[in-house]
């Protein structure tokens, strides 16, 4: 079974609180500096201007250095084009098709997952490239765990089609983003053994920013990134 570490030219990861906030407003310079340290050049990196929707965009080198507005998923087949987006409890999901050399990243929180964003992400990917989801390696970022994610009855109802997505406890519901993500990835055709989950809970782990824990006045966000380098640096 292939692993991410089998591809040293593929660079991907997630920042931590110690790296500072990576928000578009109030942290973008820091984000570019941080990403450059990981080999993503500012002029070649494409950023998603998130909207908690399901818009997926295929990007090329000509999009480098820009923020694509109102999109929660980016895909590229071009080497050295970095993809970046932020979260602070939501999941960031990276994918790589080693056969066709395509990479992608998608932001998956409550609203996106309720709208089946992971299915739409792979539909967009497969429409654009002759990829097969079962070939893809998939990495799932830290995110808030079900114990710390209370949602309303109405919000819970949006997840009725995914078994074990929500559990009723006392007077409220707890939403398990990872469980929904895993189920949508399986439906999209991703193989279980090719999913790599980072089990850290953003709420519990103070090395990570958590919106629900901190309710910051200005956004404090992790950035996720992925790039396929044409040469190993
Ligand atoms: Zn937790």
Tab-separated table of C-alpha atoms and ligand atoms in Angstrom:
chain	number	residue	atom	x	y	z
A	1	UNK	CA	0.000	0.000	0.000
A	2	UNK	CA	1.381	3.399	-1.005
A	3	UNK	CA	1.876	6.092	1.629
A	4	UNK	CA	2.431	9.843	1.498
A	5	UNK	CA	6.025	9.266	2.610
A	6	UNK	CA	6.670	7.262	-0.577
A	7	UNK	CA	6.528	10.572	-2.493
A	8	UNK	CA	9.263	12.896	-1.216
A	9	UNK	CA	8.420	15.511	-3.859
A	10	UNK	CA	4.948	15.827	-2.379
A	11	UNK	CA	4.858	18.347	0.473
A	12	UNK	CA	1.795	18.730	2.644
A	13	UNK	CA	0.900	19.621	6.209
A	14	UNK	CA	-0.873	21.920	8.631
A	15	UNK	CA	0.387	24.832	10.701
A	16	UNK	CA	-0.007	25.081	14.483
A	17	UNK	CA	-0.793	27.993	16.799
A	18	UNK	CA	2.921	28.581	17.416
A	19	UNK	CA	3.208	29.498	13.717
A	20	UNK	CA	0.728	32.346	14.215
A	21	UNK	CA	-2.610	33.051	12.611
A	22	UNK	CA	-2.927	32.449	8.863
A	23	UNK	CA	-6.140	34.423	8.273
A	24	UNK	CA	-6.570	36.309	4.997
A	25	UNK	CA	-7.391	39.386	7.087
A	26	UNK	CA	-4.650	39.890	9.600
A	27	UNK	CA	-2.391	36.948	8.892
A	28	UNK	CA	-1.811	36.688	5.164
A	29	UNK	CA	1.778	37.929	5.194
A	30	UNK	CA	2.529	35.496	7.979
A	31	UNK	CA	0.856	32.750	5.946
A	32	UNK	CA	3.003	33.476	2.895
A	33	UNK	CA	6.139	33.540	5.028
A	34	UNK	CA	5.202	30.247	6.717
A	35	UNK	CA	4.351	28.540	3.418
A	36	UNK	CA	7.597	29.725	1.832
A	37	UNK	CA	9.471	27.983	4.651
A	38	UNK	CA	7.748	24.787	3.530
A	39	UNK	CA	8.697	25.292	-0.103
A	40	UNK	CA	5.513	26.972	-1.392
A	41	UNK	CA	6.559	30.113	-3.226
A	42	UNK	CA	4.132	33.054	-2.858
A	43	UNK	CA	3.872	33.613	-6.627
A	44	UNK	CA	3.053	29.941	-7.222
A	45	UNK	CA	0.600	29.360	-4.394
A	46	UNK	CA	-3.177	29.518	-4.826
A	47	UNK	CA	-5.378	30.275	-1.814
A	48	UNK	CA	-9.041	29.437	-1.305
A	49	UNK	CA	-11.286	32.299	-0.133
A	50	UNK	CA	-13.580	30.019	1.840
A	51	UNK	CA	-17.340	30.425	2.019
A	52	UNK	CA	-18.517	27.137	3.634
A	53	UNK	CA	-20.052	26.221	0.274
A	54	UNK	CA	-19.338	23.475	-2.247
A	55	UNK	CA	-17.590	25.358	-5.049
A	56	UNK	CA	-14.564	23.407	-6.342
A	57	UNK	CA	-12.060	25.083	-8.691
A	58	UNK	CA	-9.320	23.585	-10.872
A	59	UNK	CA	-6.330	25.952	-10.853
A	60	UNK	CA	-3.127	26.377	-12.824
A	61	UNK	CA	0.141	28.277	-12.509
A	62	UNK	CA	-1.606	31.381	-13.882
A	63	UNK	CA	-3.647	31.504	-10.652
A	64	UNK	CA	-0.470	31.600	-8.552
A	65	UNK	CA	-0.379	34.322	-5.920
A	66	UNK	CA	-4.144	34.809	-5.938
A	67	UNK	CA	-7.054	34.101	-3.608
A	68	UNK	CA	-9.881	32.321	-5.447
A	69	UNK	CA	-13.050	33.789	-3.919
A	70	UNK	CA	-16.033	31.784	-2.699
A	71	UNK	CA	-14.460	28.372	-3.062
A	72	UNK	CA	-13.841	25.556	-0.597
A	73	UNK	CA	-11.888	23.175	-2.815
A	74	UNK	CA	-8.832	23.541	-5.065
A	75	UNK	CA	-7.361	21.008	-7.488
A	76	UNK	CA	-4.312	21.186	-9.755
A	77	UNK	CA	-2.297	18.910	-11.988
A	78	UNK	CA	0.606	21.323	-12.309
A	79	UNK	CA	3.899	20.878	-10.499
A	80	UNK	CA	5.034	23.570	-8.049
A	81	UNK	CA	1.535	25.056	-7.799
A	82	UNK	CA	0.811	25.140	-4.069
A	83	UNK	CA	-2.712	24.967	-2.667
A	84	UNK	CA	-3.569	26.555	0.688
A	85	UNK	CA	-6.630	27.110	2.858
A	86	UNK	CA	-7.443	27.661	6.510
A	87	UNK	CA	-9.469	26.156	9.348
A	88	UNK	CA	-9.848	26.321	13.113
A	89	UNK	CA	-12.062	23.282	13.986
A	90	UNK	CA	-13.201	22.311	10.478
A	91	UNK	CA	-11.344	19.581	8.583
A	92	UNK	CA	-8.914	20.224	5.751
A	93	UNK	CA	-8.631	17.225	3.477
A	94	UNK	CA	-5.707	16.753	1.088
A	95	UNK	CA	-5.679	14.254	-1.753
A	96	UNK	CA	-3.064	13.012	-4.212
A	97	UNK	CA	-3.429	10.760	-7.226
A	98	UNK	CA	0.095	9.391	-7.744
A	99	UNK	CA	-0.784	7.793	-11.100
A	100	UNK	CA	-1.964	10.998	-12.753
A	101	UNK	CA	-0.042	13.474	-10.600
A	102	UNK	CA	-3.054	15.485	-9.485
A	103	UNK	CA	-3.359	17.110	-6.051
A	104	UNK	CA	-6.244	18.773	-4.260
A	105	UNK	CA	-7.380	20.210	-0.954
A	106	UNK	CA	-10.853	20.835	0.388
A	107	UNK	CA	-12.293	22.538	3.467
A	108	UNK	CA	-14.965	20.419	5.150
A	109	UNK	CA	-16.913	21.800	8.092
A	110	UNK	CA	-20.482	21.315	9.207
A	111	UNK	CA	-22.117	23.222	6.361
A	112	UNK	CA	-19.895	21.807	3.618
A	113	UNK	CA	-20.282	18.230	4.807
A	114	UNK	CA	-24.069	18.628	5.108
A	115	UNK	CA	-23.984	19.659	1.421
A	116	UNK	CA	-21.837	16.587	0.543
A	117	UNK	CA	-18.752	18.595	-0.277
A	118	UNK	CA	-16.455	15.569	-0.399
A	119	UNK	CA	-18.587	13.924	-3.071
A	120	UNK	CA	-18.612	17.185	-5.042
A	121	UNK	CA	-14.857	17.542	-4.606
A	122	UNK	CA	-14.162	14.153	-6.206
A	123	UNK	CA	-16.828	14.712	-8.883
A	124	UNK	CA	-15.061	17.939	-9.845
A	125	UNK	CA	-11.695	16.185	-9.772
A	126	UNK	CA	-12.838	13.292	-11.984
A	127	UNK	CA	-14.608	15.587	-14.440
A	128	UNK	CA	-11.380	17.537	-14.896
A	129	UNK	CA	-8.879	14.670	-14.930
A	130	UNK	CA	-9.034	10.953	-15.771
A	131	UNK	CA	-8.589	10.149	-12.105
A	132	UNK	CA	-10.046	7.310	-10.081
A	133	UNK	CA	-10.787	8.111	-6.432
A	134	UNK	CA	-9.562	4.674	-5.359
A	135	UNK	CA	-6.071	5.628	-6.550
A	136	UNK	CA	-5.954	8.695	-4.297
A	137	UNK	CA	-4.103	9.019	-1.036
A	138	UNK	CA	-6.148	11.158	1.345
A	139	UNK	CA	-4.984	13.007	4.465
A	140	UNK	CA	-7.440	14.437	6.997
A	141	UNK	CA	-6.273	17.317	9.224
A	142	UNK	CA	-6.831	17.814	12.950
A	143	UNK	CA	-10.353	19.016	13.722
A	144	UNK	CA	-12.859	19.297	16.506
A	145	UNK	CA	-13.998	15.944	17.924
A	146	UNK	CA	-17.579	14.911	18.588
A	147	UNK	CA	-17.188	15.331	22.366
A	148	UNK	CA	-16.546	19.035	21.851
A	149	UNK	CA	-18.864	19.822	18.969
A	150	UNK	CA	-22.385	20.573	20.145
A	151	UNK	CA	-24.934	21.333	17.428
A	152	UNK	CA	-28.641	22.164	17.376
A	153	UNK	CA	-31.361	19.639	16.632
A	154	UNK	CA	-31.888	21.292	13.231
A	155	UNK	CA	-28.203	21.094	12.377
A	156	UNK	CA	-28.111	17.469	13.497
A	157	UNK	CA	-31.078	16.661	11.242
A	158	UNK	CA	-29.005	17.610	8.184
A	159	UNK	CA	-26.808	14.571	8.883
A	160	UNK	CA	-29.550	11.950	9.150
A	161	UNK	CA	-28.284	10.050	6.103
A	162	UNK	CA	-24.905	9.324	7.711
A	163	UNK	CA	-25.075	6.726	10.482
A	164	UNK	CA	-23.300	7.736	13.696
A	165	UNK	CA	-22.752	11.318	12.473
A	166	UNK	CA	-24.653	12.777	15.415
A	167	UNK	CA	-25.263	11.468	18.896
A	168	UNK	CA	-27.894	12.834	21.237
A	169	UNK	CA	-26.565	13.484	24.714
A	170	UNK	CA	-28.801	14.915	27.381
A	171	UNK	CA	-30.321	17.993	25.740
A	172	UNK	CA	-28.082	18.461	22.737
A	173	UNK	CA	-26.414	16.749	19.815
A	174	UNK	CA	-22.735	16.103	19.145
A	175	UNK	CA	-21.513	16.108	15.554
A	176	UNK	CA	-18.656	13.842	14.471
A	177	UNK	CA	-17.085	15.578	11.449
A	178	UNK	CA	-14.527	12.799	10.934
A	179	UNK	CA	-17.206	10.111	10.799
A	180	UNK	CA	-19.134	12.027	8.126
A	181	UNK	CA	-15.937	12.752	6.191
A	182	UNK	CA	-14.922	9.093	6.270
A	183	UNK	CA	-18.362	7.991	5.033
A	184	UNK	CA	-18.383	10.560	2.208
A	185	UNK	CA	-14.853	9.594	1.166
A	186	UNK	CA	-15.881	5.917	1.024
A	187	UNK	CA	-18.953	6.834	-1.063
A	188	UNK	CA	-16.692	8.840	-3.389
A	189	UNK	CA	-14.603	5.683	-3.891
A	190	UNK	CA	-11.593	6.390	-1.672
A	191	UNK	CA	-10.176	3.234	-0.101
A	192	UNK	CA	-10.221	3.020	3.683
A	193	UNK	CA	-6.554	2.035	3.799
A	194	UNK	CA	-5.577	5.159	1.844
A	195	UNK	CA	-7.147	7.551	4.375
A	196	UNK	CA	-4.755	9.002	6.931
A	197	UNK	CA	-6.478	10.709	9.878
A	198	UNK	CA	-4.726	13.150	12.210
A	199	UNK	CA	-6.596	12.357	15.430
A	200	UNK	CA	-5.808	15.613	17.248
A	201	UNK	CA	-8.838	17.556	18.485
A	202	UNK	CA	-8.411	21.299	17.914
A	203	UNK	CA	-10.522	22.050	20.996
A	204	UNK	CA	-8.428	19.874	23.326
A	205	UNK	CA	-4.972	20.462	21.900
A	206	UNK	CA	-3.710	23.921	22.809
A	207	UNK	CA	-1.015	23.659	20.150
A	208	UNK	CA	-3.865	24.261	17.699
A	209	UNK	CA	-6.335	27.090	17.248
A	210	UNK	CA	-9.977	26.321	17.996
A	211	UNK	CA	-12.769	28.737	17.204
A	212	UNK	CA	-15.184	26.996	19.544
A	213	UNK	CA	-12.725	26.983	22.419
A	214	UNK	CA	-11.350	30.509	22.054
A	215	UNK	CA	-14.017	32.577	20.246
A	216	UNK	CA	-11.278	35.001	19.152
A	217	UNK	CA	-12.188	38.572	18.221
A	218	UNK	CA	-9.885	38.421	15.190
A	219	UNK	CA	-9.636	35.141	13.247
A	220	UNK	CA	-7.001	32.685	14.473
A	221	UNK	CA	-6.583	30.014	11.853
A	222	UNK	CA	-4.382	27.084	10.906
A	223	UNK	CA	-3.350	26.801	7.258
A	224	UNK	CA	-3.228	23.552	5.341
A	225	UNK	CA	-0.980	23.241	2.303
A	226	UNK	CA	-0.034	20.826	-0.433
A	227	UNK	CA	2.334	21.062	-3.399
A	228	UNK	CA	3.915	18.604	-5.811
A	229	UNK	CA	7.455	19.802	-6.397
A	230	UNK	CA	9.063	19.180	-9.779
A	231	UNK	CA	12.345	18.583	-7.964
A	232	UNK	CA	13.085	17.394	-4.457
A	233	UNK	CA	14.574	20.346	-2.621
B	1	LIG	ZN1	-12.262	17.109	21.554
